[in-house]
Short mmCIF file of C-alpha atoms and ligand atoms in Angstrom, two decimals:
data_model
loop_
_atom_site.label_atom_id
_atom_site.label_comp_id
_atom_site.label_asym_id
_atom_site.label_seq_id
_atom_site.Cartn_x
_atom_site.Cartn_y
_atom_site.Cartn_z
CA MET E 25 0.00 0.00 0.00
CA THR E 26 1.30 3.45 -0.93
CA ILE E 27 1.38 5.90 1.94
CA THR E 28 0.78 9.45 0.73
CA THR E 29 0.87 12.74 2.52
CA ALA E 30 -1.97 14.80 1.21
CA GLN E 31 -1.71 18.17 -0.45
CA ILE E 32 -3.82 20.68 1.39
CA LEU E 33 -6.66 22.20 -0.63
CA ASP E 34 -6.40 25.69 0.83
CA GLY E 35 -9.89 27.19 0.66
CA LYS E 36 -8.78 30.34 2.43
CA ALA E 37 -6.15 31.14 -0.20
CA LEU E 38 -8.45 30.24 -3.10
CA ALA E 39 -11.26 32.33 -1.60
CA HIS E 40 -8.84 35.26 -1.23
CA ARG E 41 -7.80 34.98 -4.89
CA LEU E 42 -11.38 34.71 -6.15
CA ARG E 43 -12.58 37.60 -3.96
CA LYS E 44 -9.83 39.80 -5.40
CA GLU E 45 -11.04 38.97 -8.92
CA ILE E 46 -14.65 39.62 -7.88
CA GLY E 47 -13.64 42.98 -6.35
CA THR E 48 -11.96 44.06 -9.60
CA GLU E 49 -15.00 43.03 -11.64
CA VAL E 50 -17.38 44.80 -9.22
CA ALA E 51 -15.37 48.05 -9.52
CA GLU E 52 -15.63 47.88 -13.33
CA LEU E 53 -19.34 47.02 -13.29
CA THR E 54 -20.10 49.79 -10.78
CA GLN E 55 -18.32 52.36 -12.90
CA LYS E 56 -20.02 51.22 -16.07
CA HIS E 57 -23.56 50.92 -14.72
CA GLY E 58 -23.62 53.60 -12.01
CA ARG E 59 -24.52 51.24 -9.19
CA ALA E 60 -22.92 48.38 -7.30
CA PRO E 61 -24.38 44.85 -7.04
CA GLY E 62 -26.71 44.80 -4.03
CA LEU E 63 -27.19 41.94 -1.59
CA ALA E 64 -29.95 41.92 1.03
CA VAL E 65 -29.41 39.65 4.04
CA ILE E 66 -32.33 38.86 6.34
CA LEU E 67 -31.82 37.41 9.79
CA VAL E 68 -34.76 36.44 11.99
CA GLY E 69 -34.12 35.81 15.69
CA ASP E 70 -31.08 35.67 17.98
CA ASP E 71 -29.22 32.47 17.04
CA PRO E 72 -25.59 33.37 17.89
CA ALA E 73 -24.06 31.22 15.11
CA SER E 74 -26.39 32.86 12.56
CA HIS E 75 -25.29 36.30 13.76
CA VAL E 76 -21.66 35.32 13.12
CA TYR E 77 -22.49 33.98 9.62
CA VAL E 78 -24.46 37.12 8.74
CA ARG E 79 -21.69 39.40 9.99
CA ASN E 80 -19.12 37.51 7.88
CA LYS E 81 -21.36 37.76 4.82
CA LYS E 82 -21.78 41.51 5.39
CA ILE E 83 -18.01 42.01 5.70
CA GLY E 84 -17.48 39.86 2.57
CA CYS E 85 -19.94 42.07 0.64
CA GLU E 86 -18.39 45.32 1.75
CA ASN E 87 -14.86 44.11 0.95
CA VAL E 88 -15.74 43.45 -2.70
CA GLY E 89 -17.65 46.75 -3.05
CA PHE E 90 -21.27 45.53 -2.93
CA ALA E 91 -24.13 47.58 -1.56
CA SER E 92 -25.24 45.51 1.41
CA PHE E 93 -28.70 45.78 2.92
CA SER E 94 -29.23 44.09 6.23
CA TYR E 95 -32.50 43.27 8.01
CA GLU E 96 -32.29 41.95 11.57
CA LEU E 97 -35.80 40.99 12.64
CA PRO E 98 -36.99 39.85 16.08
CA ALA E 99 -37.63 36.14 16.73
CA ASP E 100 -41.41 36.70 16.91
CA THR E 101 -41.57 38.17 13.37
CA SER E 102 -44.60 36.70 11.58
CA GLN E 103 -44.27 34.69 8.37
CA GLN E 104 -46.60 37.21 6.75
CA HIS E 105 -44.27 40.10 7.64
CA LEU E 106 -41.24 38.22 6.33
CA LEU E 107 -43.04 37.40 3.07
CA GLY E 108 -43.94 41.10 2.74
CA LEU E 109 -40.29 42.11 3.09
CA ILE E 110 -39.18 39.49 0.53
CA SER E 111 -41.81 40.71 -1.92
CA GLU E 112 -40.56 44.30 -1.46
CA LEU E 113 -36.94 43.21 -2.05
CA ASN E 114 -37.99 41.14 -5.09
CA ARG E 115 -39.25 44.39 -6.65
CA ASP E 116 -36.35 46.62 -5.51
CA PRO E 117 -34.07 47.34 -8.52
CA LYS E 118 -31.08 48.07 -6.23
CA VAL E 119 -31.23 44.52 -4.82
CA ASP E 120 -29.72 41.75 -6.98
CA GLY E 121 -29.51 39.06 -4.33
CA ILE E 122 -31.69 38.09 -1.36
CA LEU E 123 -30.55 35.73 1.35
CA VAL E 124 -32.58 34.56 4.33
CA GLN E 125 -30.21 33.13 6.93
CA LEU E 126 -31.29 29.62 8.00
CA PRO E 127 -32.53 28.30 10.32
CA VAL E 128 -35.61 30.51 10.73
CA PRO E 129 -37.68 30.21 13.95
CA ALA E 130 -40.01 27.18 14.10
CA HIS E 131 -43.23 29.14 13.46
CA ILE E 132 -41.93 30.12 10.02
CA ASN E 133 -41.97 27.61 7.16
CA SER E 134 -38.51 27.79 5.56
CA GLU E 135 -39.70 26.21 2.28
CA THR E 136 -42.43 28.85 1.86
CA ILE E 137 -39.84 31.56 2.52
CA LEU E 138 -37.21 30.20 0.12
CA GLU E 139 -39.81 29.71 -2.62
CA ALA E 140 -41.00 33.32 -2.21
CA ILE E 141 -37.60 34.67 -3.28
CA ASP E 142 -37.40 35.64 -6.97
CA PRO E 143 -35.27 32.80 -8.47
CA GLY E 144 -33.20 35.46 -10.26
CA LYS E 145 -32.27 36.90 -6.84
CA ASP E 146 -31.85 33.53 -5.09
CA VAL E 147 -28.08 33.86 -4.58
CA ASP E 148 -28.02 30.95 -2.10
CA GLY E 149 -29.18 28.75 -4.98
CA PHE E 150 -31.81 26.95 -2.87
CA HIS E 151 -34.96 27.81 -4.86
CA PRO E 152 -36.54 24.79 -6.61
CA TYR E 153 -36.11 26.65 -9.93
CA ASN E 154 -32.33 26.85 -9.45
CA ILE E 155 -32.11 23.24 -8.22
CA GLY E 156 -34.19 22.25 -11.24
CA ARG E 157 -31.84 24.10 -13.59
CA LEU E 158 -28.88 22.21 -12.11
CA THR E 159 -30.79 18.92 -12.45
CA ALA E 160 -31.48 19.72 -16.10
CA ARG E 161 -27.74 20.42 -16.70
CA LYS E 162 -28.30 24.14 -17.25
CA PRO E 163 -27.18 25.65 -13.93
CA ALA E 164 -28.32 29.20 -13.23
CA LEU E 165 -27.58 30.34 -9.63
CA ARG E 166 -25.81 27.39 -7.99
CA SER E 167 -25.98 26.37 -4.31
CA CYS E 168 -22.98 28.06 -2.72
CA THR E 169 -21.39 25.25 -0.69
CA PRO E 170 -21.44 22.59 -3.46
CA TYR E 171 -20.33 25.25 -5.96
CA GLY E 172 -17.41 26.08 -3.65
CA CYS E 173 -16.54 22.37 -3.39
CA MET E 174 -16.43 22.18 -7.20
CA LYS E 175 -13.99 25.11 -7.28
CA LEU E 176 -11.81 23.29 -4.74
CA LEU E 177 -11.93 20.11 -6.85
CA GLU E 178 -10.88 22.19 -9.88
CA GLU E 179 -7.70 23.11 -7.97
CA THR E 180 -6.55 19.47 -8.06
CA GLY E 181 -6.41 19.63 -11.87
CA LEU E 182 -7.98 16.14 -11.99
CA ASP E 183 -10.35 15.11 -14.74
CA LEU E 184 -13.49 14.20 -12.82
CA HIS E 185 -15.05 12.15 -15.63
CA GLY E 186 -15.78 8.64 -14.41
CA MET E 187 -14.30 9.20 -10.96
CA GLU E 188 -16.01 7.34 -8.11
CA SER E 189 -17.38 10.07 -5.88
CA VAL E 190 -19.09 9.39 -2.58
CA ILE E 191 -21.08 12.11 -0.87
CA VAL E 192 -21.90 11.57 2.79
CA GLY E 193 -25.07 13.55 3.54
CA ALA E 194 -28.17 14.15 1.46
CA SER E 195 -29.50 17.51 2.68
CA ASN E 196 -31.22 19.96 0.34
CA ILE E 197 -28.50 22.56 0.85
CA VAL E 198 -25.33 20.43 0.59
CA GLY E 199 -25.56 16.70 -0.25
CA ARG E 200 -28.22 16.74 -2.96
CA PRO E 201 -26.98 19.73 -5.01
CA MET E 202 -23.43 18.35 -4.56
CA ALA E 203 -24.55 15.11 -6.21
CA LEU E 204 -26.00 17.11 -9.12
CA GLU E 205 -22.77 19.14 -9.49
CA LEU E 206 -20.61 16.00 -9.60
CA LEU E 207 -22.98 14.31 -12.02
CA LEU E 208 -22.79 17.38 -14.25
CA ALA E 209 -18.98 17.14 -14.10
CA GLY E 210 -19.14 13.53 -15.33
CA ALA E 211 -18.29 11.76 -12.08
CA THR E 212 -19.98 8.53 -10.97
CA VAL E 213 -21.98 9.51 -7.91
CA THR E 214 -23.04 7.67 -4.77
CA VAL E 215 -24.98 9.52 -2.06
CA CYS E 216 -24.81 8.08 1.47
CA HIS E 217 -27.15 9.17 4.26
CA ARG E 218 -28.35 8.15 7.71
CA PHE E 219 -29.91 4.90 6.35
CA THR E 220 -26.82 3.82 4.40
CA LYS E 221 -25.52 0.40 5.38
CA ASN E 222 -21.77 0.01 5.64
CA LEU E 223 -20.59 3.56 5.03
CA GLN E 224 -16.98 2.36 5.33
CA ALA E 225 -17.30 0.12 2.23
CA HIS E 226 -18.51 3.10 0.16
CA ILE E 227 -15.71 5.37 1.38
CA GLU E 228 -13.05 2.72 0.75
CA ARG E 229 -13.72 2.70 -2.99
CA ALA E 230 -14.11 6.48 -3.40
CA ASP E 231 -11.73 8.59 -5.51
CA ILE E 232 -13.57 11.66 -4.18
CA VAL E 233 -15.14 11.89 -0.72
CA ILE E 234 -17.44 14.79 0.13
CA ALA E 235 -18.15 14.65 3.88
CA ALA E 236 -21.33 16.55 4.79
CA ALA E 237 -23.10 14.52 7.46
CA GLY E 238 -22.62 16.99 10.29
CA LYS E 239 -21.10 14.25 12.50
CA GLN E 240 -17.73 15.07 14.02
CA GLY E 241 -14.99 12.61 12.97
CA LEU E 242 -17.47 10.24 11.28
CA ILE E 243 -15.08 9.42 8.42
CA GLN E 244 -12.06 7.53 9.71
CA GLY E 245 -8.68 8.11 8.08
CA GLU E 246 -8.11 4.37 7.62
CA TRP E 247 -11.16 4.20 5.31
CA ILE E 248 -9.69 6.65 2.76
CA LYS E 249 -8.47 5.15 -0.51
CA PRO E 250 -4.80 6.12 -1.02
CA GLY E 251 -4.60 9.21 -3.23
CA ALA E 252 -8.29 10.14 -2.92
CA VAL E 253 -9.57 13.73 -2.79
CA VAL E 254 -11.27 14.48 0.54
CA ILE E 255 -13.49 17.54 0.88
CA ASP E 256 -14.74 18.09 4.43
CA VAL E 257 -17.87 20.25 4.61
CA GLY E 258 -18.64 19.51 8.28
CA ILE E 259 -18.07 22.19 10.90
CA HIS E 260 -18.02 21.40 14.62
CA ARG E 261 -16.83 23.43 17.57
CA ARG E 262 -14.77 21.46 20.10
CA ALA E 263 -15.00 22.15 23.83
CA ASP E 264 -11.78 24.22 23.60
CA GLY E 265 -13.38 26.50 20.98
CA THR E 266 -11.39 25.20 17.97
CA LEU E 267 -13.15 23.93 14.86
CA THR E 268 -13.06 20.47 13.32
CA GLY E 269 -14.91 18.55 10.59
CA ASP E 270 -16.57 15.24 9.72
CA VAL E 271 -13.24 13.65 8.74
CA ALA E 272 -10.49 12.48 11.11
CA PHE E 273 -8.02 14.89 9.51
CA GLU E 274 -4.68 13.61 10.91
CA SER E 275 -5.10 10.00 9.80
CA ALA E 276 -6.96 10.86 6.58
CA SER E 277 -4.23 13.26 5.44
CA LYS E 278 -1.69 10.39 5.59
CA ARG E 279 -3.66 8.50 2.91
CA ALA E 280 -5.48 11.13 0.82
CA GLY E 281 -3.93 12.81 -2.22
CA TRP E 282 -5.69 16.09 -1.45
CA ILE E 283 -7.65 17.17 1.61
CA THR E 284 -9.41 20.31 2.84
CA PRO E 285 -8.67 21.51 6.38
CA VAL E 286 -11.33 22.67 8.85
CA PRO E 287 -11.23 25.61 9.29
CA GLY E 288 -9.83 27.12 6.07
CA GLY E 289 -11.31 24.68 3.55
CA VAL E 290 -14.93 24.76 2.41
CA GLY E 291 -16.11 27.49 4.81
CA PRO E 292 -14.41 30.50 3.13
CA MET E 293 -15.49 29.18 -0.29
CA THR E 294 -19.19 29.19 0.61
CA ILE E 295 -19.28 32.97 1.17
CA THR E 296 -17.08 33.51 -1.88
CA MET E 297 -19.56 31.68 -4.11
CA LEU E 298 -22.37 33.76 -2.59
CA LEU E 299 -20.46 36.85 -3.76
CA ALA E 300 -19.91 35.28 -7.20
CA ASN E 301 -23.63 34.46 -7.47
CA THR E 302 -24.55 38.04 -6.58
CA VAL E 303 -22.31 39.37 -9.37
CA GLN E 304 -23.92 36.83 -11.73
CA ALA E 305 -27.42 37.96 -10.66
CA PHE E 306 -26.43 41.63 -11.17
CA LYS E 307 -25.15 40.87 -14.67
CA ASN E 308 -28.35 38.99 -15.48
CA HIS E 309 -30.41 41.95 -14.28
CA ILE E 310 -28.54 44.50 -16.38
CA GLY E 311 -28.43 42.16 -19.37
CA GLU E 312 -24.67 41.65 -19.33
CA SER E 313 -24.68 37.93 -18.74
CA ASP E 314 -22.86 35.27 -20.78
CA ASP E 315 -25.93 32.98 -20.49
P1 LIG G 415 -28.18 18.14 7.71
O1 LIG G 415 -28.27 17.73 9.14
O2 LIG G 415 -29.30 18.88 7.06
O3 LIG G 415 -27.94 16.83 6.82
C1 LIG G 415 -27.06 15.81 7.23
C2 LIG G 415 -27.11 14.66 6.25
O4 LIG G 415 -26.17 13.68 6.70
C3 LIG G 415 -28.47 13.96 6.19
O5 LIG G 415 -28.77 13.67 4.83
C4 LIG G 415 -28.26 12.66 6.97
O6 LIG G 415 -29.04 11.58 6.45
C5 LIG G 415 -26.77 12.40 6.76
N1 LIG G 415 -26.16 11.65 7.87
C6 LIG G 415 -26.29 11.87 9.19
N2 LIG G 415 -25.60 10.93 9.88
C7 LIG G 415 -25.04 10.11 8.98
C8 LIG G 415 -24.24 8.94 9.10
N3 LIG G 415 -23.87 8.46 10.27
N4 LIG G 415 -23.83 8.35 7.95
C9 LIG G 415 -24.20 8.83 6.74
N5 LIG G 415 -24.96 9.93 6.58
C10 LIG G 415 -25.38 10.57 7.69
O7 LIG G 415 -26.82 18.93 7.57
P2 LIG G 415 -26.31 20.02 6.47
O8 LIG G 415 -27.02 21.29 6.66
O9 LIG G 415 -26.24 19.39 5.13
O10 LIG G 415 -24.81 20.24 7.01
C11 LIG G 415 -23.88 19.18 7.13
C12 LIG G 415 -22.60 19.69 7.79
O11 LIG G 415 -22.01 20.66 6.94
C13 LIG G 415 -22.80 20.37 9.14
O12 LIG G 415 -21.67 20.09 9.95
C14 LIG G 415 -22.84 21.83 8.78
O13 LIG G 415 -22.42 22.67 9.85
C15 LIG G 415 -21.84 21.87 7.66
N6 LIG G 415 -22.03 22.96 6.70
C16 LIG G 415 -20.92 23.65 6.35
C17 LIG G 415 -21.00 24.64 5.40
C18 LIG G 415 -19.74 25.37 5.01
O14 LIG G 415 -19.81 26.41 4.42
N7 LIG G 415 -18.56 24.82 5.33
C19 LIG G 415 -22.22 24.95 4.79
C20 LIG G 415 -23.34 24.21 5.13
C21 LIG G 415 -23.23 23.19 6.08
#
């Protein structure tokens, strides 16, 4: 058996590079069209993790020169009120992207909310229209985390056609759109989930592992096929405050060919793809899209 020491897929560095390119493009677009791309971020309630995510998104927007509009609503905001705000933002010509930070409080139906966003402004890429476009091999606005994972995979320079890819997790926001992205790229796709029998056997034959189960250390390093690409989407906070993922990083990095760290892997790419989607939405709105 060949023992490899994995190359690190540095999401932080890639995100930095892409954000610089986005910033340059935004400056040109703003000068040409007399306004900057606008992103509206809506947060309902007091979830501390959501506050951190929203703050990071706001900083990301400002750093690339977007106009950022932020709505922090109390936890008892009615669904009706939230739908009213979305409808207003759907009509607002200064707003190219609308994002409702999940989770929303239990009395609000997240599906109803996500489906109320104009698909052309759905920069999270969660609307059934955008998922449908990806399913039909004509992606429009792509779900940010899977899109970021594809950019990381691109960094390996590997031809993904025919590669055995195993996704662990089948959520609407990560696992499922990830499967569609890999299928679009020509990979052979297996999706594992909580009912999968013998997860280890699936991982052992995978050339690409996408870990998105939300279970700390679920994927053991010894399961990784030598040379495989391992993308760890999971984020968990340890008791000492540090972050870790779904993959046992130390042992996995001795076998993988490429691996993403947590933090500094997928996380920075998710916000970067949100910024890229907002530029795309802006260009679609002003009729300057390549589509
Ligand atoms: P989720 O809870 O909605 O979905 C988890 C999925 O994993 C489900 O499909 C479930 O069936 C599957 N699963 C659970 N236990 C399993 C097991 N033992 N074996 C196989 N499959 C199993 O979670 P989510 O929203 O998709 O997020 C997953 C993880 O990714 C979380 O840790 C989350 O914090 C993280 N996340 C990170 C980013 C980022 O930007 N890095 C973005 C979104 C989510």
